Amino acid sequence: MAGIVVVFDFDKTIIDCDSDNWVIDDLGGTERFDELLLTLPWNSGMDKIMEEFHSQGKSIEEIKEILKRAPLYPNTICAIKSAYALGCELRILSDANIFYIETILQHHELTGYFSEIISNPSYVDNEGRLRISPYHDFNTSSHGCSLGICPPNMCKGKIMEKIKESIYKEGIKQRLIYLGDGKGDYCPSLKLTEKDQVMPRKNYPLWDLIYTNPNDLKAQIHDWSDAVDLERVLLRLVQSNKNSSVQLIDSTCHALMPGTYDEILPKAVHVPN
């Protein structure tokens, strides 16, 4: 089904954890990372803690194995594969980092389902150390967002504006669905229009911000609480624009029967004034 672009956050949306904390906690660096954050922004702290892990003999292979254990549930995998099979273009917009995201997607054989991954640059240097850089170099200049809640290294709202420009240039009337959970997901949600949908994770910071400022969003709001909800809500929204009957069978997914999601899910959430 041409015309729908689904943009996913990654941490606590595709995977059910914060990938930075997942690695740091497993490697025993939680207290040290908290110390680093007293003087460094998060992104810089991540690069520094990776330097220290490397000096302690922690290898890239160890980090990869930890990332492969990050919780990514079957319903989320099914949602990704089914939305793709229904013709959606899928992208990731995340304040994690490219190495983490690609490692996890490759492990679950999901890399090919996404047309673009936008995140903080990262690479393994010649010494085998993971280097993590900010998406926006805040040491040189500000990204210019005036909302006041975007981290200095990334304004997802400005990136969302670029995504919208790129898809509108294709000459096809596109609809955006955005899924997220954190404060940084609020700014891109504000860039969506009346024909778009935002899927905030219930009782997470994005959901709280939306309900605190109910009149600021133009997009339709459809919340979700776990991987089962994510799959059901997303596929109902995708199928709502499709008139023909569809049945998808995947080796890792159950059959999606016509009408299933319309029957069991509520419509757009009403946001009180």
mmCIF file of C-alpha atoms in Angstrom:
data_model
loop_
_atom_site.group_PDB
_atom_site.id
_atom_site.type_symbol
_atom_site.label_atom_id
_atom_site.label_comp_id
_atom_site.label_asym_id
_atom_site.label_seq_id
_atom_site.Cartn_x
_atom_site.Cartn_y
_atom_site.Cartn_z
ATOM 1 C CA MET A 1 0.000 0.000 0.000
ATOM 2 C CA ALA A 2 1.856 3.032 -1.264
ATOM 3 C CA GLY A 3 1.425 6.277 0.601
ATOM 4 C CA ILE A 4 2.189 5.364 4.218
ATOM 5 C CA VAL A 5 5.546 6.058 5.852
ATOM 6 C CA VAL A 6 5.987 4.575 9.325
ATOM 7 C CA VAL A 7 8.723 6.168 11.435
ATOM 8 C CA PHE A 8 9.804 4.274 14.544
ATOM 9 C CA ASP A 9 11.765 5.393 17.544
ATOM 10 C CA PHE A 10 14.057 2.547 18.636
ATOM 11 C CA ASP A 11 14.677 2.410 22.399
ATOM 12 C CA LYS A 12 11.558 1.419 24.375
ATOM 13 C CA THR A 13 9.636 1.271 21.109
ATOM 14 C CA ILE A 14 11.164 -1.371 18.833
ATOM 15 C CA ILE A 15 13.203 -2.829 21.681
ATOM 16 C CA ASP A 16 11.778 -2.808 25.182
ATOM 17 C CA CYS A 17 14.728 -1.148 26.919
ATOM 18 C CA ASP A 18 17.158 1.740 26.617
ATOM 19 C CA SER A 19 20.013 0.306 24.546
ATOM 20 C CA ASP A 20 22.672 2.515 26.158
ATOM 21 C CA ASN A 21 21.688 1.484 29.668
ATOM 22 C CA TRP A 22 21.296 -2.137 28.572
ATOM 23 C CA VAL A 23 24.961 -2.324 27.522
ATOM 24 C CA ILE A 24 26.353 -0.207 30.354
ATOM 25 C CA ASP A 25 24.495 -2.128 33.065
ATOM 26 C CA ASP A 26 25.584 -5.489 31.661
ATOM 27 C CA LEU A 27 29.229 -4.397 31.587
ATOM 28 C CA GLY A 28 29.075 -3.107 35.169
ATOM 29 C CA GLY A 29 29.482 0.563 34.303
ATOM 30 C CA THR A 30 26.280 1.999 35.758
ATOM 31 C CA GLU A 31 27.821 3.996 38.622
ATOM 32 C CA ARG A 32 30.707 5.198 36.487
ATOM 33 C CA PHE A 33 28.342 6.384 33.759
ATOM 34 C CA ASP A 34 26.303 8.306 36.328
ATOM 35 C CA GLU A 35 29.529 10.036 37.384
ATOM 36 C CA LEU A 36 30.352 10.950 33.789
ATOM 37 C CA LEU A 37 26.924 12.495 33.307
ATOM 38 C CA LEU A 38 27.667 15.004 36.057
ATOM 39 C CA THR A 39 30.054 16.788 33.680
ATOM 40 C CA LEU A 40 29.241 15.474 30.201
ATOM 41 C CA PRO A 41 26.099 15.399 28.043
ATOM 42 C CA TRP A 42 24.703 11.908 27.448
ATOM 43 C CA ASN A 43 26.141 11.439 23.978
ATOM 44 C CA SER A 44 29.646 12.477 25.054
ATOM 45 C CA GLY A 45 29.330 10.313 28.147
ATOM 46 C CA MET A 46 28.562 7.316 25.956
ATOM 47 C CA ASP A 47 31.705 7.835 23.889
ATOM 48 C CA LYS A 48 33.779 8.202 27.067
ATOM 49 C CA ILE A 49 32.385 5.089 28.762
ATOM 50 C CA MET A 50 33.116 3.100 25.595
ATOM 51 C CA GLU A 51 36.717 4.304 25.766
ATOM 52 C CA GLU A 52 36.931 3.103 29.371
ATOM 53 C CA PHE A 53 35.340 -0.255 28.579
ATOM 54 C CA HIS A 54 37.883 -0.721 25.798
ATOM 55 C CA SER A 55 40.759 0.058 28.173
ATOM 56 C CA GLN A 56 39.350 -2.582 30.533
ATOM 57 C CA GLY A 57 39.547 -5.199 27.801
ATOM 58 C CA LYS A 58 35.871 -5.280 26.865
ATOM 59 C CA SER A 59 35.614 -6.288 23.221
ATOM 60 C CA ILE A 60 33.263 -5.326 20.426
ATOM 61 C CA GLU A 61 32.122 -8.935 20.273
ATOM 62 C CA GLU A 62 31.073 -8.764 23.924
ATOM 63 C CA ILE A 63 29.073 -5.616 23.212
ATOM 64 C CA LYS A 64 27.430 -7.278 20.203
ATOM 65 C CA GLU A 65 26.400 -10.290 22.271
ATOM 66 C CA ILE A 66 24.857 -8.027 24.904
ATOM 67 C CA LEU A 67 22.935 -6.138 22.221
ATOM 68 C CA LYS A 68 21.625 -9.375 20.738
ATOM 69 C CA ARG A 69 19.981 -10.129 24.094
ATOM 70 C CA ALA A 70 18.077 -6.823 24.151
ATOM 71 C CA PRO A 71 14.344 -7.529 24.400
ATOM 72 C CA LEU A 72 12.659 -7.363 21.010
ATOM 73 C CA TYR A 73 9.355 -9.213 21.164
ATOM 74 C CA PRO A 74 7.717 -11.371 18.471
ATOM 75 C CA ASN A 75 4.702 -9.058 18.170
ATOM 76 C CA THR A 76 6.979 -6.129 17.334
ATOM 77 C CA ILE A 77 8.809 -8.218 14.741
ATOM 78 C CA CYS A 78 5.461 -9.241 13.262
ATOM 79 C CA ALA A 79 4.300 -5.612 13.157
ATOM 80 C CA ILE A 80 7.423 -4.574 11.249
ATOM 81 C CA LYS A 81 7.219 -7.419 8.743
ATOM 82 C CA SER A 82 3.469 -7.066 8.220
ATOM 83 C CA ALA A 83 3.528 -3.281 7.755
ATOM 84 C CA TYR A 84 6.306 -3.747 5.205
ATOM 85 C CA ALA A 85 4.356 -6.491 3.420
ATOM 86 C CA LEU A 86 1.340 -4.181 3.263
ATOM 87 C CA GLY A 87 3.447 -1.691 1.304
ATOM 88 C CA CYS A 88 4.522 0.770 3.994
ATOM 89 C CA GLU A 89 7.898 2.442 3.890
ATOM 90 C CA LEU A 90 9.594 1.998 7.270
ATOM 91 C CA ARG A 91 12.224 4.270 8.792
ATOM 92 C CA ILE A 92 13.932 4.589 12.183
ATOM 93 C CA LEU A 93 14.553 7.924 13.920
ATOM 94 C CA SER A 94 16.446 7.332 17.145
ATOM 95 C CA ASP A 95 18.764 9.003 19.643
ATOM 96 C CA ALA A 96 20.559 5.674 20.209
ATOM 97 C CA ASN A 97 23.395 5.025 17.735
ATOM 98 C CA ILE A 98 23.825 3.343 14.375
ATOM 99 C CA PHE A 99 26.046 0.497 15.634
ATOM 100 C CA TYR A 100 23.579 -0.575 18.320
ATOM 101 C CA ILE A 101 20.571 -0.380 16.026
ATOM 102 C CA GLU A 102 22.176 -2.208 13.109
ATOM 103 C CA THR A 103 23.558 -4.938 15.380
ATOM 104 C CA ILE A 104 20.129 -5.645 16.854
ATOM 105 C CA LEU A 105 18.302 -5.470 13.523
ATOM 106 C CA GLN A 106 20.827 -7.780 11.871
ATOM 107 C CA HIS A 107 20.480 -10.292 14.692
ATOM 108 C CA HIS A 108 16.710 -10.436 14.126
ATOM 109 C CA GLU A 109 17.048 -10.294 10.315
ATOM 110 C CA LEU A 110 15.137 -7.013 10.128
ATOM 111 C CA THR A 111 17.659 -4.703 8.467
ATOM 112 C CA GLY A 112 16.151 -4.976 5.003
ATOM 113 C CA TYR A 113 12.727 -3.829 6.150
ATOM 114 C CA PHE A 114 13.893 -0.249 6.798
ATOM 115 C CA SER A 115 14.676 2.235 4.054
ATOM 116 C CA GLU A 116 16.543 4.604 6.381
ATOM 117 C CA ILE A 117 18.054 4.637 9.868
ATOM 118 C CA ILE A 118 18.695 8.086 11.316
ATOM 119 C CA SER A 119 20.673 8.072 14.547
ATOM 120 C CA ASN A 120 23.931 9.144 16.160
ATOM 121 C CA PRO A 121 26.935 8.073 14.053
ATOM 122 C CA SER A 122 29.119 5.307 15.463
ATOM 123 C CA TYR A 123 31.910 3.066 14.229
ATOM 124 C CA VAL A 124 34.606 0.690 15.426
ATOM 125 C CA ASP A 125 38.053 2.283 15.103
ATOM 126 C CA ASN A 126 41.315 0.567 14.194
ATOM 127 C CA GLU A 127 41.958 -0.288 17.836
ATOM 128 C CA GLY A 128 38.626 -2.049 18.172
ATOM 129 C CA ARG A 129 36.983 0.678 20.240
ATOM 130 C CA LEU A 130 33.422 1.781 19.600
ATOM 131 C CA ARG A 131 33.281 5.501 18.865
ATOM 132 C CA ILE A 132 29.979 7.361 19.242
ATOM 133 C CA SER A 133 29.419 10.862 17.867
ATOM 134 C CA PRO A 134 26.490 13.273 18.100
ATOM 135 C CA TYR A 135 24.084 13.433 15.157
ATOM 136 C CA HIS A 136 24.318 17.208 15.468
ATOM 137 C CA ASP A 137 27.690 18.577 16.554
ATOM 138 C CA PHE A 138 26.528 20.756 19.434
ATOM 139 C CA ASN A 139 30.113 21.847 20.117
ATOM 140 C CA THR A 140 30.047 23.769 16.853
ATOM 141 C CA SER A 141 26.521 25.158 16.863
ATOM 142 C CA SER A 142 23.040 24.670 18.260
ATOM 143 C CA HIS A 143 20.464 22.746 16.241
ATOM 144 C CA GLY A 144 18.226 25.774 16.804
ATOM 145 C CA CYS A 145 15.144 24.110 18.255
ATOM 146 C CA SER A 146 13.287 26.455 20.601
ATOM 147 C CA LEU A 147 11.022 23.836 22.206
ATOM 148 C CA GLY A 148 13.422 23.381 25.093
ATOM 149 C CA ILE A 149 13.193 19.613 25.558
ATOM 150 C CA CYS A 150 15.267 18.257 22.654
ATOM 151 C CA PRO A 151 18.760 17.038 23.600
ATOM 152 C CA PRO A 152 21.647 19.119 22.213
ATOM 153 C CA ASN A 153 22.791 16.369 19.850
ATOM 154 C CA MET A 154 19.463 15.770 18.106
ATOM 155 C CA CYS A 155 16.229 17.584 17.365
ATOM 156 C CA LYS A 156 13.917 14.960 15.948
ATOM 157 C CA GLY A 157 11.456 17.667 14.961
ATOM 158 C CA LYS A 158 13.882 19.212 12.495
ATOM 159 C CA ILE A 159 14.692 15.756 11.147
ATOM 160 C CA MET A 160 10.979 15.015 10.777
ATOM 161 C CA GLU A 161 10.596 18.181 8.718
ATOM 162 C CA LYS A 162 13.306 16.873 6.361
ATOM 163 C CA ILE A 163 11.602 13.486 6.163
ATOM 164 C CA LYS A 164 8.334 15.176 5.208
ATOM 165 C CA GLU A 165 10.091 17.245 2.532
ATOM 166 C CA SER A 166 11.703 14.144 1.056
ATOM 167 C CA ILE A 167 8.521 12.089 0.838
ATOM 168 C CA TYR A 168 6.419 14.951 -0.533
ATOM 169 C CA LYS A 169 8.943 15.421 -3.335
ATOM 170 C CA GLU A 170 8.051 11.930 -4.550
ATOM 171 C CA GLY A 171 4.729 13.330 -5.751
ATOM 172 C CA ILE A 172 2.580 10.804 -3.903
ATOM 173 C CA LYS A 173 0.182 11.843 -1.171
ATOM 174 C CA GLN A 174 1.898 10.380 1.861
ATOM 175 C CA ARG A 175 0.596 9.712 5.343
ATOM 176 C CA LEU A 176 2.964 9.489 8.308
ATOM 177 C CA ILE A 177 2.647 7.260 11.357
ATOM 178 C CA TYR A 178 5.114 8.028 14.137
ATOM 179 C CA LEU A 179 5.815 5.700 17.078
ATOM 180 C CA GLY A 180 7.755 6.797 20.154
ATOM 181 C CA ASP A 181 7.941 6.998 23.919
ATOM 182 C CA GLY A 182 10.343 9.680 25.134
ATOM 183 C CA LYS A 183 10.508 13.451 25.540
ATOM 184 C CA GLY A 184 12.551 13.707 22.356
ATOM 185 C CA ASP A 185 9.635 12.206 20.426
ATOM 186 C CA TYR A 186 7.350 15.119 21.270
ATOM 187 C CA CYS A 187 8.956 17.620 18.887
ATOM 188 C CA PRO A 188 8.545 15.407 15.775
ATOM 189 C CA SER A 189 4.968 14.642 16.837
ATOM 190 C CA LEU A 190 4.234 18.377 16.658
ATOM 191 C CA LYS A 191 5.312 18.372 12.996
ATOM 192 C CA LEU A 192 2.593 15.921 11.950
ATOM 193 C CA THR A 193 -0.607 17.020 10.239
ATOM 194 C CA GLU A 194 -4.282 16.125 10.642
ATOM 195 C CA LYS A 195 -3.974 13.217 8.215
ATOM 196 C CA ASP A 196 -1.063 11.702 10.164
ATOM 197 C CA GLN A 197 -1.071 9.516 13.269
ATOM 198 C CA VAL A 198 1.147 9.486 16.342
ATOM 199 C CA MET A 199 1.453 6.381 18.503
ATOM 200 C CA PRO A 200 2.761 7.358 21.973
ATOM 201 C CA ARG A 201 3.579 4.602 24.455
ATOM 202 C CA LYS A 202 1.096 4.870 27.298
ATOM 203 C CA ASN A 203 2.398 6.288 30.602
ATOM 204 C CA TYR A 204 5.768 7.214 29.095
ATOM 205 C CA PRO A 205 7.093 10.799 28.729
ATOM 206 C CA LEU A 206 5.747 11.372 25.195
ATOM 207 C CA TRP A 207 2.265 10.274 26.271
ATOM 208 C CA ASP A 208 2.465 12.538 29.339
ATOM 209 C CA LEU A 209 3.502 15.535 27.244
ATOM 210 C CA ILE A 210 0.692 14.965 24.761
ATOM 211 C CA TYR A 211 -1.922 14.817 27.495
ATOM 212 C CA THR A 212 -0.419 17.833 29.259
ATOM 213 C CA ASN A 213 -0.624 19.872 26.036
ATOM 214 C CA PRO A 214 -3.646 18.342 24.297
ATOM 215 C CA ASN A 215 -4.322 21.173 21.877
ATOM 216 C CA ASP A 216 -0.794 21.401 20.493
ATOM 217 C CA LEU A 217 -0.957 18.302 18.277
ATOM 218 C CA LYS A 218 -2.743 18.131 14.943
ATOM 219 C CA ALA A 219 -2.167 14.403 14.375
ATOM 220 C CA GLN A 220 -4.572 11.691 15.446
ATOM 221 C CA ILE A 221 -3.461 9.969 18.656
ATOM 222 C CA HIS A 222 -3.454 6.188 19.100
ATOM 223 C CA ASP A 223 -1.661 5.026 22.233
ATOM 224 C CA TRP A 224 -0.190 1.612 23.013
ATOM 225 C CA SER A 225 1.284 -0.042 26.092
ATOM 226 C CA ASP A 226 3.257 -3.124 25.002
ATOM 227 C CA ALA A 227 4.344 -5.123 21.961
ATOM 228 C CA VAL A 228 0.907 -6.718 21.561
ATOM 229 C CA ASP A 229 -0.715 -3.273 21.507
ATOM 230 C CA LEU A 230 1.927 -1.919 19.142
ATOM 231 C CA GLU A 231 1.210 -4.637 16.608
ATOM 232 C CA ARG A 232 -2.548 -4.364 16.858
ATOM 233 C CA VAL A 233 -2.748 -0.581 16.743
ATOM 234 C CA LEU A 234 -0.196 -0.103 13.972
ATOM 235 C CA LEU A 235 -1.685 -2.716 11.680
ATOM 236 C CA ARG A 236 -5.209 -1.429 12.226
ATOM 237 C CA LEU A 237 -4.038 2.041 11.187
ATOM 238 C CA VAL A 238 -2.285 0.648 8.123
ATOM 239 C CA GLN A 239 -5.221 -1.514 7.109
ATOM 240 C CA SER A 240 -7.713 1.312 7.647
ATOM 241 C CA ASN A 241 -6.501 2.850 4.375
ATOM 242 C CA LYS A 242 -6.759 -0.392 2.463
ATOM 243 C CA ASN A 243 -10.060 -1.455 0.945
ATOM 244 C CA SER A 244 -9.075 -4.904 -0.295
ATOM 245 C CA SER A 245 -8.897 -7.987 1.879
ATOM 246 C CA VAL A 246 -5.419 -9.026 2.962
ATOM 247 C CA GLN A 247 -4.118 -12.158 4.623
ATOM 248 C CA LEU A 248 -0.460 -12.338 5.507
ATOM 249 C CA ILE A 249 1.318 -15.482 6.606
ATOM 250 C CA ASP A 250 4.898 -15.243 7.859
ATOM 251 C CA SER A 251 7.013 -17.929 9.466
ATOM 252 C CA THR A 252 7.281 -15.807 12.604
ATOM 253 C CA CYS A 253 3.880 -14.120 12.466
ATOM 254 C CA HIS A 254 0.297 -15.239 12.821
ATOM 255 C CA ALA A 255 -2.222 -14.789 10.035
ATOM 256 C CA LEU A 256 -3.677 -11.320 9.726
ATOM 257 C CA MET A 257 -7.295 -11.791 8.741
ATOM 258 C CA PRO A 258 -9.357 -9.029 7.113
ATOM 259 C CA GLY A 259 -11.150 -6.940 9.685
ATOM 260 C CA THR A 260 -9.242 -8.322 12.662
ATOM 261 C CA TYR A 261 -7.834 -5.023 13.888
ATOM 262 C CA ASP A 262 -10.935 -2.949 13.223
ATOM 263 C CA GLU A 263 -12.964 -5.347 15.338
ATOM 264 C CA ILE A 264 -10.786 -5.466 18.448
ATOM 265 C CA LEU A 265 -9.296 -1.972 18.701
ATOM 266 C CA PRO A 266 -10.736 1.418 19.628
ATOM 267 C CA LYS A 267 -10.504 4.354 17.271
ATOM 268 C CA ALA A 268 -8.400 7.473 17.842
ATOM 269 C CA VAL A 269 -7.916 8.462 21.462
ATOM 270 C CA HIS A 270 -9.960 11.486 22.515
ATOM 271 C CA VAL A 271 -7.696 14.023 24.179
ATOM 272 C CA PRO A 272 -9.580 16.113 26.756
ATOM 273 C CA ASN A 273 -9.262 19.902 26.632
#
